[in-house]
């Protein structure tokens, strides 16, 4: 080996040793920070205060802002918020947002911030926590706006608007919705196709707001506009929300057919999104089917069939079966043993109409053979109060489905017989039909019209059968060409000519 080779070998060895030592030092530093982080995590349950101190010490161990400092601040903020140290949590959250610009990747920072805001929302159970949460949102929006991160700004604002909707704070929600609509529009005021997905989310929020406040006029206009947005590829959950609100709107207008379509589409979208709301919407679909009076089972479709035997929906399945069989007793029993069905305000509001329809059919079926009955008898059969029976019978009388009179003092109902009236009406119609036929035969029949030959005989043909010329002599036989006892007598100057009665000469 030459000297040059030795020199080159030594140089490579020296260079290799130098780089190895540098990597080892950096790796050792990372290991120390990592160990400190996981040690602090182990202290969270037993010594949260000491864990906060350890987490806050992580950023100082890094020469530049990096992942471990970001993770340490996240853990410290959550613990401070949980312990009610809201001012410190806000201060450290402000520091955390400085890492978003360059220290961590954009996707990781977005996910972390969203998770942080979700954690704060769930823990905001008092006034101070709520104020702290508002400061979190305010700082987040300022940070994203200063970095021109419009996508995150929109997503955070939508999250804040959804929070106000859940808390039923409609005044700040209305202002935020208007701001978001402007952000999703071009300078000329038209919708920006590139922000169609966000625009549809804003529509969903506004539709829910008007549905809660029962402003059906604005709700209907927004619903139609939301359905016309074609530039978006929305999350199925958003479409589910819009369709659910549309179904409730149609139900309030008693437009059962459109409501059924919207609830089915809502269920399908929720099912695609994996949302648990699909079960509730399926209950609405079943309710709507009963209100329509449809004989089609809503569980016959391919999408709903897997949920037919789901225990969460079994009560509604049994209700549909009882409704289609007109089994009022089973229907009432199902409602009594499944009180949780009525916990939903929307179902509780509309199920009364179904119950009333069932009871009305049952009353008509019970009274069919009677001309007189007592309210107490019907009440006993249907297991409801006399007042409810009287209300149903009164409705039937007003709606002209029952002809009768209620005696409130005696608690009885007299049903008017319609057989004589119907028979008389039928006789009148029959008489009118015969009269019409008689007039038609006399006026239109060929046998009673004049012809040219009669005019050639020098007379005017006429057919005149006055009552004085027709006599009924009783049953006779072989009297000319007459039968059944009728005889025709020609009087005056009447003559037979060509087989026709002619008058004059």
Short mmCIF file of N, CA and C in Angstrom, two decimals, residues 161 196 281 410 430 443:
data_model
loop_
_atom_site.label_atom_id
_atom_site.label_comp_id
_atom_site.label_asym_id
_atom_site.label_seq_id
_atom_site.Cartn_x
_atom_site.Cartn_y
_atom_site.Cartn_z
N UNK A 161 -69.54 28.06 14.06
CA UNK A 161 -70.97 28.24 13.78
C UNK A 161 -71.76 27.01 14.22
N UNK A 196 -67.59 25.33 -3.34
CA UNK A 196 -68.94 24.77 -3.30
C UNK A 196 -69.18 23.89 -2.09
N UNK A 281 -83.52 8.95 11.53
CA UNK A 281 -84.18 9.32 10.28
C UNK A 281 -85.02 8.16 9.75
N UNK A 410 -126.82 12.75 28.02
CA UNK A 410 -126.99 11.31 28.21
C UNK A 410 -125.76 10.51 27.80
N UNK A 430 -134.22 7.17 -11.27
CA UNK A 430 -134.80 6.23 -12.23
C UNK A 430 -135.93 6.86 -13.03
N UNK A 443 -139.35 12.16 -29.89
CA UNK A 443 -138.80 13.24 -30.72
C UNK A 443 -137.86 12.76 -31.81
#
